[in-house]
Amino acid sequence: MRVFITGGTGLIGSAVVAELLSAGHSVTALARSEASADRAAKAGADVVRGGLTDLEVLRAGARQADGVIHLAFGNDFSSPEALARNVAEEGAALAAIGEALVGTDRPLVTVSGTPQVEGRASTEHDPLPTDGPVGGRSESVVRALGLAAQGVRSSAVRLPRTVHNEGEGGFAGLLAQIARGAGTVGYPGDGAQRWPAVHARDAAVLFRLALEKAPGGSSWHAVADEGDAVRDIAAVIGRRLGLPVASLPEENFGPLGPIFATDQPASSAHTRAALGWEPTHPSLLDDLENMSA
């Protein structure tokens, strides 16, 4: 299958490209910068230059492919305005890709986060929240899944709060990044809130399975660890970085503070049973032991 991918050079995307190529697919990666283009080419992918705001480039990439995996999202989390801009740009990009695939019966695999459900682990059948800092992203994913009624085999892989590899990535990686600047590994509240996690290589396998066989309109959970307490995550980071660990006010974590403070475990029981997905790589707490100071 000829696969067009956005976000193919990040922590998750690099693993997805490697997984697709090892399974015999060919890959064309969208690359915004020369450095990203070089990384994609060295990984074995063809390259199309452009970003999420280059809508005609996205349409052309989708039209020329047998399937699309959309992973790209802006990396600016410095303010609510920046986060809103990321969400809006992704929404327009995903709409353009979807329009190009209408009536083709080709797969479109997009990405979201696992939802939070009060009192239990969320499942693949729970709806995505459309409020909060990234509610607009959920709306874009719901619209993409709705394209199943227009001849697009659209599906969504829901990623947990931390997708990790060699101790880097996701919310745990952000905690470490903040800690390096602040001199303290902080967490909101009492730290009992749980974050689900998955190794990037395990997530990559699920993206491939969704591309190959997920039915239109379906959602899947790339969850290996149902939920680690944030204070346990912080404790490992503190030990690896040689920094103290402490509870800090929610506002210390910027626009992501409310999300950081939320208990949000997630299950992948349906995904494992239906698609035969089985994580095999290290858990988050084990992988954080690979974090470099």
Tab-separated table of C-alpha atoms in Angstrom:
chain	number	residue	atom	x	y	z
A	1	MET	CA	0.000	0.000	0.000
A	2	ARG	CA	1.250	3.518	-0.798
A	3	VAL	CA	0.808	5.470	2.428
A	4	PHE	CA	0.875	9.245	2.823
A	5	ILE	CA	1.785	10.282	6.372
A	6	THR	CA	1.856	13.609	8.194
A	7	GLY	CA	3.998	13.940	11.296
A	8	GLY	CA	6.208	11.105	10.109
A	9	THR	CA	9.461	12.307	11.678
A	10	GLY	CA	8.409	12.791	15.307
A	11	LEU	CA	8.783	10.250	18.091
A	12	ILE	CA	5.566	8.462	17.133
A	13	GLY	CA	5.734	9.086	13.400
A	14	SER	CA	9.264	7.725	13.066
A	15	ALA	CA	8.136	4.488	14.673
A	16	VAL	CA	5.078	4.331	12.391
A	17	VAL	CA	7.183	4.868	9.250
A	18	ALA	CA	9.568	2.102	10.311
A	19	GLU	CA	6.646	-0.232	11.038
A	20	LEU	CA	4.990	0.448	7.685
A	21	LEU	CA	8.182	-0.077	5.715
A	22	SER	CA	8.997	-3.304	7.561
A	23	ALA	CA	5.510	-4.588	6.677
A	24	GLY	CA	6.101	-3.961	2.962
A	25	HIS	CA	4.221	-0.697	2.504
A	26	SER	CA	5.739	2.311	0.766
A	27	VAL	CA	5.630	5.680	2.521
A	28	THR	CA	5.496	9.298	1.420
A	29	ALA	CA	6.085	11.678	4.330
A	30	LEU	CA	5.071	15.323	4.613
A	31	ALA	CA	8.097	17.338	5.752
A	32	ARG	CA	7.935	20.974	6.800
A	33	SER	CA	11.702	21.546	7.128
A	34	GLU	CA	14.877	20.433	5.410
A	35	ALA	CA	15.913	18.606	8.573
A	36	SER	CA	12.615	16.694	8.661
A	37	ALA	CA	12.943	15.875	4.970
A	38	ASP	CA	16.430	14.470	5.553
A	39	ARG	CA	15.225	12.314	8.472
A	40	ALA	CA	12.317	10.948	6.444
A	41	ALA	CA	14.514	10.161	3.454
A	42	LYS	CA	17.115	8.419	5.618
A	43	ALA	CA	14.323	6.312	7.131
A	44	GLY	CA	13.397	5.114	3.630
A	45	ALA	CA	10.381	7.307	2.867
A	46	ASP	CA	9.708	9.491	-0.129
A	47	VAL	CA	9.256	13.147	0.813
A	48	VAL	CA	6.757	15.879	-0.001
A	49	ARG	CA	7.646	19.311	1.324
A	50	GLY	CA	4.931	21.234	3.155
A	51	GLY	CA	3.147	21.784	6.455
A	52	LEU	CA	-0.358	21.516	7.859
A	53	THR	CA	-1.299	24.901	6.444
A	54	ASP	CA	-0.441	23.797	2.873
A	55	LEU	CA	-3.883	22.383	2.166
A	56	GLU	CA	-3.426	21.711	-1.541
A	57	VAL	CA	-0.242	19.759	-0.825
A	58	LEU	CA	-2.225	17.676	1.657
A	59	ARG	CA	-5.036	17.067	-0.825
A	60	ALA	CA	-2.585	15.998	-3.519
A	61	GLY	CA	-0.747	13.665	-1.141
A	62	ALA	CA	-4.012	12.007	-0.127
A	63	ARG	CA	-5.244	11.632	-3.725
A	64	GLN	CA	-2.022	9.929	-4.799
A	65	ALA	CA	-1.980	7.456	-1.889
A	66	ASP	CA	-3.753	4.184	-1.165
A	67	GLY	CA	-4.156	5.274	2.437
A	68	VAL	CA	-3.333	8.128	4.803
A	69	ILE	CA	-2.099	8.290	8.393
A	70	HIS	CA	-2.393	11.721	9.991
A	71	LEU	CA	-0.183	12.379	13.026
A	72	ALA	CA	1.031	15.972	12.729
A	73	PHE	CA	0.158	18.531	15.401
A	74	GLY	CA	1.774	21.824	16.377
A	75	ASN	CA	4.332	21.741	19.183
A	76	ASP	CA	3.654	25.176	20.686
A	77	PHE	CA	2.004	24.729	24.103
A	78	SER	CA	3.205	28.077	25.478
A	79	SER	CA	-0.233	29.663	25.822
A	80	PRO	CA	-3.958	28.959	25.368
A	81	GLU	CA	-3.824	30.976	22.137
A	82	ALA	CA	-0.982	28.867	20.753
A	83	LEU	CA	-2.800	25.664	21.652
A	84	ALA	CA	-5.981	26.930	19.973
A	85	ARG	CA	-3.983	27.752	16.844
A	86	ASN	CA	-2.545	24.227	16.771
A	87	VAL	CA	-6.060	22.785	17.039
A	88	ALA	CA	-7.455	25.007	14.279
A	89	GLU	CA	-4.609	24.243	11.870
A	90	GLU	CA	-4.970	20.516	12.405
A	91	GLY	CA	-8.734	20.681	11.919
A	92	ALA	CA	-8.394	22.407	8.547
A	93	ALA	CA	-5.671	19.977	7.469
A	94	LEU	CA	-7.667	16.892	8.417
A	95	ALA	CA	-10.725	18.250	6.613
A	96	ALA	CA	-8.681	18.782	3.439
A	97	ILE	CA	-7.296	15.237	3.560
A	98	GLY	CA	-10.748	13.797	4.175
A	99	GLU	CA	-12.276	15.711	1.260
A	100	ALA	CA	-9.659	14.230	-1.082
A	101	LEU	CA	-10.583	10.693	-0.009
A	102	VAL	CA	-14.376	10.921	-0.224
A	103	GLY	CA	-15.807	8.110	-2.345
A	104	THR	CA	-12.529	6.163	-2.609
A	105	ASP	CA	-13.055	3.574	0.185
A	106	ARG	CA	-9.410	4.203	1.114
A	107	PRO	CA	-8.293	4.236	4.753
A	108	LEU	CA	-7.692	7.420	6.726
A	109	VAL	CA	-6.215	6.830	10.173
A	110	THR	CA	-6.172	9.853	12.418
A	111	VAL	CA	-5.223	10.347	16.036
A	112	SER	CA	-6.689	11.659	19.267
A	113	GLY	CA	-6.208	11.186	22.983
A	114	THR	CA	-7.998	8.685	25.160
A	115	PRO	CA	-11.004	10.303	26.890
A	116	GLN	CA	-11.395	10.773	30.632
A	117	VAL	CA	-14.339	9.032	32.315
A	118	GLU	CA	-15.214	9.646	35.946
A	119	GLY	CA	-14.568	6.679	38.216
A	120	ARG	CA	-13.273	4.139	35.701
A	121	ALA	CA	-10.924	3.482	32.823
A	122	SER	CA	-12.213	4.829	29.520
A	123	THR	CA	-12.926	2.413	26.669
A	124	GLU	CA	-13.004	2.615	22.895
A	125	HIS	CA	-16.776	3.126	23.060
A	126	ASP	CA	-16.628	6.277	25.179
A	127	PRO	CA	-17.069	9.556	23.264
A	128	LEU	CA	-14.279	12.079	22.985
A	129	PRO	CA	-14.734	15.264	25.036
A	130	THR	CA	-15.420	18.349	22.938
A	131	ASP	CA	-14.814	20.864	25.730
A	132	GLY	CA	-11.571	21.948	27.370
A	133	PRO	CA	-8.259	23.139	25.849
A	134	VAL	CA	-8.186	20.567	23.036
A	135	GLY	CA	-11.920	19.970	22.570
A	136	GLY	CA	-11.701	21.259	19.009
A	137	ARG	CA	-9.327	18.440	18.180
A	138	SER	CA	-11.949	15.912	19.219
A	139	GLU	CA	-14.482	17.626	16.969
A	140	SER	CA	-12.106	17.253	14.007
A	141	VAL	CA	-11.655	13.553	14.720
A	142	VAL	CA	-15.418	13.019	15.030
A	143	ARG	CA	-15.902	14.702	11.640
A	144	ALA	CA	-13.227	12.462	10.124
A	145	LEU	CA	-14.904	9.348	11.491
A	146	GLY	CA	-18.176	10.596	10.015
A	147	LEU	CA	-16.601	10.369	6.564
A	148	ALA	CA	-17.213	6.628	6.753
A	149	ALA	CA	-20.691	7.438	5.455
A	150	GLN	CA	-19.090	9.106	2.413
A	151	GLY	CA	-16.836	6.305	1.271
A	152	VAL	CA	-13.778	6.835	3.479
A	153	ARG	CA	-12.564	3.975	5.680
A	154	SER	CA	-11.738	6.371	8.475
A	155	SER	CA	-10.592	5.290	11.916
A	156	ALA	CA	-8.968	6.901	14.937
A	157	VAL	CA	-6.160	5.601	17.097
A	158	ARG	CA	-6.505	7.139	20.545
A	159	LEU	CA	-3.140	7.664	22.160
A	160	PRO	CA	-2.600	7.773	25.926
A	161	ARG	CA	-1.117	10.762	27.711
A	162	THR	CA	2.394	9.380	27.349
A	163	VAL	CA	3.789	7.705	24.246
A	164	HIS	CA	7.400	6.978	25.116
A	165	ASN	CA	10.636	5.626	23.710
A	166	GLU	CA	13.967	5.521	25.561
A	167	GLY	CA	12.468	7.568	28.384
A	168	GLU	CA	11.333	10.443	26.180
A	169	GLY	CA	7.947	11.606	24.918
A	170	GLY	CA	4.414	12.438	25.993
A	171	PHE	CA	3.274	14.014	29.235
A	172	ALA	CA	6.049	12.251	31.172
A	173	GLY	CA	8.536	13.830	28.797
A	174	LEU	CA	6.931	17.229	29.346
A	175	LEU	CA	7.212	16.775	33.124
A	176	ALA	CA	10.915	16.075	32.688
A	177	GLN	CA	11.346	19.060	30.366
A	178	ILE	CA	9.648	21.392	32.846
A	179	ALA	CA	11.702	19.894	35.689
A	180	ARG	CA	15.017	20.514	33.942
A	181	GLY	CA	14.185	24.219	33.778
A	182	ALA	CA	12.601	24.540	37.223
A	183	GLY	CA	14.994	22.373	39.223
A	184	THR	CA	12.109	20.373	40.701
A	185	VAL	CA	10.051	17.500	39.322
A	186	GLY	CA	6.542	18.776	39.977
A	187	TYR	CA	3.122	17.224	39.708
A	188	PRO	CA	-0.337	18.709	40.386
A	189	GLY	CA	-2.367	17.747	43.445
A	190	ASP	CA	-1.505	14.637	45.413
A	191	GLY	CA	-0.154	12.819	42.361
A	192	ALA	CA	-2.620	9.949	42.667
A	193	GLN	CA	-4.120	10.784	39.258
A	194	ARG	CA	-3.296	8.108	36.693
A	195	TRP	CA	-1.928	8.504	33.181
A	196	PRO	CA	-2.103	5.668	30.644
A	197	ALA	CA	0.954	5.019	28.484
A	198	VAL	CA	2.315	3.056	25.533
A	199	HIS	CA	5.700	2.520	23.916
A	200	ALA	CA	5.964	4.254	20.534
A	201	ARG	CA	6.842	1.000	18.767
A	202	ASP	CA	3.741	-0.712	20.129
A	203	ALA	CA	1.602	2.253	19.079
A	204	ALA	CA	3.122	2.036	15.589
A	205	VAL	CA	1.887	-1.536	15.209
A	206	LEU	CA	-1.650	-0.424	16.028
A	207	PHE	CA	-1.534	2.357	13.429
A	208	ARG	CA	-0.543	-0.243	10.836
A	209	LEU	CA	-3.319	-2.607	11.890
A	210	ALA	CA	-5.880	0.201	11.706
A	211	LEU	CA	-4.642	1.165	8.242
A	212	GLU	CA	-4.849	-2.410	7.019
A	213	LYS	CA	-8.125	-3.621	8.491
A	214	ALA	CA	-10.033	-1.248	10.772
A	215	PRO	CA	-13.633	-0.673	9.636
A	216	GLY	CA	-14.845	2.832	8.838
A	217	GLY	CA	-15.956	4.934	11.780
A	218	SER	CA	-14.049	2.888	14.379
A	219	SER	CA	-11.890	4.003	17.318
A	220	TRP	CA	-9.035	2.120	18.976
A	221	HIS	CA	-7.000	2.521	22.148
A	222	ALA	CA	-3.204	2.318	21.922
A	223	VAL	CA	-2.904	1.679	25.666
A	224	ALA	CA	-0.322	-0.667	27.157
A	225	ASP	CA	-0.277	0.657	30.744
A	226	GLU	CA	-3.824	1.378	31.928
A	227	GLY	CA	-2.690	4.073	34.350
A	228	ASP	CA	0.436	4.935	36.332
A	229	ALA	CA	0.136	7.365	39.254
A	230	VAL	CA	1.756	10.669	38.327
A	231	ARG	CA	3.700	10.772	41.596
A	232	ASP	CA	5.267	7.405	40.653
A	233	ILE	CA	6.190	8.785	37.231
A	234	ALA	CA	7.658	11.901	38.868
A	235	ALA	CA	9.629	9.786	41.349
A	236	VAL	CA	11.444	7.931	38.559
A	237	ILE	CA	12.117	11.182	36.688
A	238	GLY	CA	13.448	12.791	39.865
A	239	ARG	CA	15.790	9.889	40.530
A	240	ARG	CA	17.068	9.857	36.951
A	241	LEU	CA	17.593	13.651	36.857
A	242	GLY	CA	18.844	13.953	40.416
A	243	LEU	CA	16.127	16.470	41.287
A	244	PRO	CA	13.678	16.812	44.188
A	245	VAL	CA	10.042	15.819	43.635
A	246	ALA	CA	7.138	17.900	44.937
A	247	SER	CA	3.469	18.725	44.460
A	248	LEU	CA	3.081	22.083	42.696
A	249	PRO	CA	0.057	24.294	41.898
A	250	GLU	CA	-1.828	23.337	38.743
A	251	GLU	CA	-1.132	26.736	37.170
A	252	ASN	CA	2.598	25.945	37.154
A	253	PHE	CA	1.931	23.650	34.203
A	254	GLY	CA	0.409	26.286	31.908
A	255	PRO	CA	-2.556	25.518	29.633
A	256	LEU	CA	-2.034	21.789	30.153
A	257	GLY	CA	-2.424	22.094	33.932
A	258	PRO	CA	-6.089	20.989	34.041
A	259	ILE	CA	-5.267	17.946	31.912
A	260	PHE	CA	-2.191	17.107	34.007
A	261	ALA	CA	-4.376	17.158	37.132
A	262	THR	CA	-7.033	14.784	35.799
A	263	ASP	CA	-7.296	11.094	36.637
A	264	GLN	CA	-7.640	9.471	33.214
A	265	PRO	CA	-6.870	5.729	33.053
A	266	ALA	CA	-7.815	3.922	29.852
A	267	SER	CA	-8.422	0.347	28.716
A	268	SER	CA	-7.492	-1.320	25.425
A	269	ALA	CA	-9.332	-4.613	25.960
A	270	HIS	CA	-11.545	-4.204	22.880
A	271	THR	CA	-8.618	-3.177	20.671
A	272	ARG	CA	-6.584	-6.201	21.690
A	273	ALA	CA	-9.465	-8.604	21.125
A	274	ALA	CA	-10.701	-7.144	17.831
A	275	LEU	CA	-7.424	-6.319	16.071
A	276	GLY	CA	-5.096	-8.807	17.751
A	277	TRP	CA	-2.854	-6.022	19.028
A	278	GLU	CA	-0.531	-6.993	21.876
A	279	PRO	CA	2.094	-4.595	23.289
A	280	THR	CA	5.533	-6.158	23.723
A	281	HIS	CA	7.836	-3.241	24.574
A	282	PRO	CA	8.809	-1.860	28.018
A	283	SER	CA	6.261	-0.180	30.278
A	284	LEU	CA	6.521	3.547	30.986
A	285	LEU	CA	8.096	3.193	34.437
A	286	ASP	CA	10.665	0.727	33.079
A	287	ASP	CA	11.390	2.856	30.011
A	288	LEU	CA	11.882	6.018	32.097
A	289	GLU	CA	14.937	4.293	33.556
A	290	ASN	CA	16.526	4.994	30.145
A	291	MET	CA	16.038	8.761	30.553
A	292	SER	CA	19.259	10.736	30.223
A	293	ALA	CA	20.057	13.534	32.635
